PDB file of C-alpha atoms in Angstrom:
ATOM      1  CA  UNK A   1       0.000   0.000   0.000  1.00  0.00           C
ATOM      2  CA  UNK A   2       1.085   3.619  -1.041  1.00  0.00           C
ATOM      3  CA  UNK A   3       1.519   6.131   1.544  1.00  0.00           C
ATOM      4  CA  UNK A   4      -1.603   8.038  -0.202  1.00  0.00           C
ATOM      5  CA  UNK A   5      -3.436   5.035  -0.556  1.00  0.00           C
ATOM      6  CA  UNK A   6      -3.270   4.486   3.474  1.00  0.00           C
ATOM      7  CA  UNK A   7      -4.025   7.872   4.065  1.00  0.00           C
ATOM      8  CA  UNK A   8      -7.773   7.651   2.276  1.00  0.00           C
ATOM      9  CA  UNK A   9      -7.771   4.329   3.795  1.00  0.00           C
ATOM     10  CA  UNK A  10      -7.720   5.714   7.410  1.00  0.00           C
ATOM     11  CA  UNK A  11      -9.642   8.813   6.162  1.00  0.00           C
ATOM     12  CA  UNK A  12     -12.213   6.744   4.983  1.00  0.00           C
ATOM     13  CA  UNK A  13     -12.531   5.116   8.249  1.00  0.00           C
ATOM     14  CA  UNK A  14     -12.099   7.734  10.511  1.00  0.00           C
ATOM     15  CA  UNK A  15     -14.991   9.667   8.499  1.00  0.00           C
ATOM     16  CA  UNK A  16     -17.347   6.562   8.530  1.00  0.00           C
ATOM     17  CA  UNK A  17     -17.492   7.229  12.590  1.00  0.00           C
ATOM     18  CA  UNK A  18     -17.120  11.374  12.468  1.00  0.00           C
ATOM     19  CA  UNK A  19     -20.364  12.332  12.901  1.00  0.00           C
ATOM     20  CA  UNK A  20     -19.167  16.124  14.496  1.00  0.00           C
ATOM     21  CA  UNK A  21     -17.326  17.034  11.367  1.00  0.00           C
ATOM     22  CA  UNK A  22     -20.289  15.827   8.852  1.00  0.00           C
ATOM     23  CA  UNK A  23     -23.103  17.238  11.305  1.00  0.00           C
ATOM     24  CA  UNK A  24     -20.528  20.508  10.761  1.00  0.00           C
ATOM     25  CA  UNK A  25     -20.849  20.498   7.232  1.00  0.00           C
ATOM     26  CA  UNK A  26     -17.439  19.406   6.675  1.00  0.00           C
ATOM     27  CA  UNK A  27     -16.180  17.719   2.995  1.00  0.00           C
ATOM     28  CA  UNK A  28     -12.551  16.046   2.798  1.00  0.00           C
ATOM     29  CA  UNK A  29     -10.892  17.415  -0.634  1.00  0.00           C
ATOM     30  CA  UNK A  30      -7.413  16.041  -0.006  1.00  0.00           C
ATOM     31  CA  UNK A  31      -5.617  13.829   2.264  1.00  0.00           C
ATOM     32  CA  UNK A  32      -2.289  12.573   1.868  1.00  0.00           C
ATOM     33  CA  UNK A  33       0.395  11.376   4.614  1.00  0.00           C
ATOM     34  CA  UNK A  34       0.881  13.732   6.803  1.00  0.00           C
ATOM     35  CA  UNK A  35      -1.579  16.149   5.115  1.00  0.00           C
ATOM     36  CA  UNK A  36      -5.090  16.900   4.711  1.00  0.00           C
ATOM     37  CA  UNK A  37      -8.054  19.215   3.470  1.00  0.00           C
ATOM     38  CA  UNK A  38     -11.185  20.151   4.659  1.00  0.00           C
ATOM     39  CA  UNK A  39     -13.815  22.746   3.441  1.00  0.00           C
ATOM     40  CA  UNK A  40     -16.858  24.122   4.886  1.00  0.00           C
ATOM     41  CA  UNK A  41     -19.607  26.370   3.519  1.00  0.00           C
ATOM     42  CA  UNK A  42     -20.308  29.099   6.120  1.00  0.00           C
ATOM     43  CA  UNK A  43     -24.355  28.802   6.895  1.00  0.00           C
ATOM     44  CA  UNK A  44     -26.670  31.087   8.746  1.00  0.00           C
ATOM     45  CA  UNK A  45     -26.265  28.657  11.960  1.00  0.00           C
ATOM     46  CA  UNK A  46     -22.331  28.668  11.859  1.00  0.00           C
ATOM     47  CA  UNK A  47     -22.819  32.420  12.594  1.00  0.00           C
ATOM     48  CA  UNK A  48     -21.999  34.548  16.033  1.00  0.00           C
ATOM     49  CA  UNK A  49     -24.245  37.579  17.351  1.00  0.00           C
ATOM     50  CA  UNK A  50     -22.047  39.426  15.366  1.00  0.00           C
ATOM     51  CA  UNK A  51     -23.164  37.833  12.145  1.00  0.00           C
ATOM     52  CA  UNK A  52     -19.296  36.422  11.474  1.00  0.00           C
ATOM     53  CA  UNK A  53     -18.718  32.643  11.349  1.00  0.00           C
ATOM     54  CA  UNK A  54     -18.223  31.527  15.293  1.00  0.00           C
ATOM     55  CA  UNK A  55     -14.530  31.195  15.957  1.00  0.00           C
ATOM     56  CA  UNK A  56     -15.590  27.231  17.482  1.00  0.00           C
ATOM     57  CA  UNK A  57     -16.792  26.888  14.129  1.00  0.00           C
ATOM     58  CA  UNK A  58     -13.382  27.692  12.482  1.00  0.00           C
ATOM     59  CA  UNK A  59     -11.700  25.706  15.452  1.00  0.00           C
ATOM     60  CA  UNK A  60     -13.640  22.606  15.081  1.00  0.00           C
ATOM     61  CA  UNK A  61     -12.640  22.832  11.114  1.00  0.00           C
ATOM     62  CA  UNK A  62      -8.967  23.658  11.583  1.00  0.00           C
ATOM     63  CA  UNK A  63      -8.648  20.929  14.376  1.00  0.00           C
ATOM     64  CA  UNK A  64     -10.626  18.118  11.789  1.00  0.00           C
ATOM     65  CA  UNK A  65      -8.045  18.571   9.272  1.00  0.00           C
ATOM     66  CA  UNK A  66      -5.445  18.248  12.082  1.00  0.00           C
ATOM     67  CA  UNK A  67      -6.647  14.887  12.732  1.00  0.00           C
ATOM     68  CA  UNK A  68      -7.134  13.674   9.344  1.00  0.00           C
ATOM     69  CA  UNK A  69      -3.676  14.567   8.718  1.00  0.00           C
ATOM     70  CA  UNK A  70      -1.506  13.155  12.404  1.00  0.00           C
ATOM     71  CA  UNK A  71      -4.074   9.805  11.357  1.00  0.00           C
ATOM     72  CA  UNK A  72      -3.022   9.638   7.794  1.00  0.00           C
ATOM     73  CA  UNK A  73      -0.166   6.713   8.616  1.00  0.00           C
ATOM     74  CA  UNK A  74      -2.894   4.299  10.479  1.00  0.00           C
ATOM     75  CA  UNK A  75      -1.562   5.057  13.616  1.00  0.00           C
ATOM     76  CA  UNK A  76      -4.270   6.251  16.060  1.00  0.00           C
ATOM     77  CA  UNK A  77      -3.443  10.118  17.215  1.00  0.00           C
ATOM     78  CA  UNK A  78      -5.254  12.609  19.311  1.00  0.00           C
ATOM     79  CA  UNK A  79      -4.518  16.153  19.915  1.00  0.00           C
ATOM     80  CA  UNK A  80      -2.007  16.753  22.733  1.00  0.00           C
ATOM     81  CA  UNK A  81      -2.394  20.884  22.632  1.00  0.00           C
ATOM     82  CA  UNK A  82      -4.213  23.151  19.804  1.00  0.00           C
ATOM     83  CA  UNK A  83      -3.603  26.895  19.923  1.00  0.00           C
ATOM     84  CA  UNK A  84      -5.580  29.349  16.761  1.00  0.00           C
ATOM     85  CA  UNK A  85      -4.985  32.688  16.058  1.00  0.00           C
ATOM     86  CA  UNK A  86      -7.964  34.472  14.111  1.00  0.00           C
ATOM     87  CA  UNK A  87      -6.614  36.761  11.498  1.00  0.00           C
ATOM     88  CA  UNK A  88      -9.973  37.769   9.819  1.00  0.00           C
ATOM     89  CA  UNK A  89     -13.655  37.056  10.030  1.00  0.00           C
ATOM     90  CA  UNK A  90     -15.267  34.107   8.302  1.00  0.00           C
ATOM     91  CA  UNK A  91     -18.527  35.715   6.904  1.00  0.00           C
ATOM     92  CA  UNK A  92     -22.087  34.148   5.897  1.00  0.00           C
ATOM     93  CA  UNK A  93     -21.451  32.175   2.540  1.00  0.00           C
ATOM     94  CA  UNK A  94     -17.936  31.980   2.331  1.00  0.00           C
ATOM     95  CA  UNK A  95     -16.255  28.364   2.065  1.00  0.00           C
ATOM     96  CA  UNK A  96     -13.621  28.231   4.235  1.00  0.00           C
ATOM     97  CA  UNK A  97     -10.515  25.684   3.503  1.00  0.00           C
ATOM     98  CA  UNK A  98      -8.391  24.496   6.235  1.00  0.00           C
ATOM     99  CA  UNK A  99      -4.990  23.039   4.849  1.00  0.00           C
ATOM    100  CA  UNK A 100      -2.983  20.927   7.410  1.00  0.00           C
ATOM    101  CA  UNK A 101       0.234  20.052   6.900  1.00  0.00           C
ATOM    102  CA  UNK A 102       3.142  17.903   9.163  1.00  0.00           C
ATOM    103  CA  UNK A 103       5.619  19.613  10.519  1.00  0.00           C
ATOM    104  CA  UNK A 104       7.376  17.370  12.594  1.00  0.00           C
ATOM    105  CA  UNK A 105       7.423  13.820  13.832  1.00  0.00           C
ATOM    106  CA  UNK A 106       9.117  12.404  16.533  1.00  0.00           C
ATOM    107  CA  UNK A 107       8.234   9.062  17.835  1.00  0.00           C
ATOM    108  CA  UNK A 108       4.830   9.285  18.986  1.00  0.00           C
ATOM    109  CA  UNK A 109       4.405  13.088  18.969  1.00  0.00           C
ATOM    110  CA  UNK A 110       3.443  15.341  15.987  1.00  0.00           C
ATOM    111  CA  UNK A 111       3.647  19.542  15.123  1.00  0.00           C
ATOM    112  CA  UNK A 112       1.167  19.981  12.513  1.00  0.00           C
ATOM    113  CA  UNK A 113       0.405  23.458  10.942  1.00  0.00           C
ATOM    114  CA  UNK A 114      -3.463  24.504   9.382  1.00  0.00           C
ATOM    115  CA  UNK A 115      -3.966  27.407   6.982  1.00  0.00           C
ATOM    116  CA  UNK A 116      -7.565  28.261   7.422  1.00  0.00           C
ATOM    117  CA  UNK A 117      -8.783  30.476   4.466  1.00  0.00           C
ATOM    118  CA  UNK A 118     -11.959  31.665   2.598  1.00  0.00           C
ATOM    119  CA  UNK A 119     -12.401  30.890  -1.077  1.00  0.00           C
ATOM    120  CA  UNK A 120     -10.884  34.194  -2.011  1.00  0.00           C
ATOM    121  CA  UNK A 121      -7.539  32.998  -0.830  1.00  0.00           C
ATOM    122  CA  UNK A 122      -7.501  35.014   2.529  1.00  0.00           C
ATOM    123  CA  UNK A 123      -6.507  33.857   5.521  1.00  0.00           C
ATOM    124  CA  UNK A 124      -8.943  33.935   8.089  1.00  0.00           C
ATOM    125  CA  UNK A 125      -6.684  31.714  10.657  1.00  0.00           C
ATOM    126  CA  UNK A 126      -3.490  29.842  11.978  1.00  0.00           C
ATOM    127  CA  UNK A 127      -3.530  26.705  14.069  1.00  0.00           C
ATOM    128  CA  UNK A 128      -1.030  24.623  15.735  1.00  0.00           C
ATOM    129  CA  UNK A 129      -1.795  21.464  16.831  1.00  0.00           C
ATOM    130  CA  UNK A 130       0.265  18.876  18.586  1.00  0.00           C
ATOM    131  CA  UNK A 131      -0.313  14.972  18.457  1.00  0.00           C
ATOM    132  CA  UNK A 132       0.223  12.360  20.349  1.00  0.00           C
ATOM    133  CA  UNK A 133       0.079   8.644  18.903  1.00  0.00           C
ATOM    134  CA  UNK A 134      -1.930   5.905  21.100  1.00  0.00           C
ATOM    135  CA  UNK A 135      -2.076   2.717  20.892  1.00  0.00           C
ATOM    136  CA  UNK A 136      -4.401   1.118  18.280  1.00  0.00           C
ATOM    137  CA  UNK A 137      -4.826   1.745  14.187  1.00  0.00           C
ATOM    138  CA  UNK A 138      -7.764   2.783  12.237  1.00  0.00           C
ATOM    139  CA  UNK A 139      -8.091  -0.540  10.505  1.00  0.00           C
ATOM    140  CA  UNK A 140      -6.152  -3.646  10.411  1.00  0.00           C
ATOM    141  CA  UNK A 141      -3.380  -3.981   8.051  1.00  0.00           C
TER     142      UNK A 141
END
């Protein structure tokens, strides 16, 4: 099996059991090792009082394409630590993109970077997530 090819493969099956990200409204468009992508159409009820998408919202996206990408080798991850930085407001129709890539990985710990931005190509966020790999895979092999 191809690194890419085990990376749907645990995509696949992660997906089959995330109902958050698909109640969310979230699509895969990429995964690779080590990397994945995740888009979401900004509806009315991913909006705050101030009528911008909620910054959960663009958490909860950033951190999904965290995990598809520290899961992408079969190895069961989790998040260790997440920090975001908001750099611009998500706004009522825009699809935003959240681009995770590795950074580093060392044993079972993981640095993973995600580029959240809107259609137009602007960034809307930064997150930094850290893995840590647990015991178990996301199918046998």
């Amino acid at each position: 099996m191809t690194p890419k090819e085990r990376a749907e493969k645990s995509a696949a099956a992660m997906w089959a059991e995330d109902h958050a990200s698909k109640w969310a409204g979230m699509e895969i468009t990429h995964v690779d090792e080590g990397e994945a992508v995740l888009e979401l159409k900004i509806a009315q009820h991913h909006c705050n009082g101030h009528g911008i998408c909620h910054g959960g919202v663009t958490f909860m996206l950033a951190d999904s394409a965290f995990a598809f990408a520290c899961n992408s080798r079969n190895q069961s991850t989790v998040a260790q630590h997440n920090v975001i930085s908001f750099t611009a407001p998500g706004r009522l129709g825009d699809t935003l993109i959240a681009k995770a890539r590795e950074i580093s990985l060392t044993g079972r710990s993981g640095i993973y970077d995600v580029t959240v931005t809107n259609q137009d190509g602007q960034q809307i966020a930064e997150f930094r997530g850290f893995s840590r790999a647990v015991k178990g895979q996301l199918f046998d092999e």
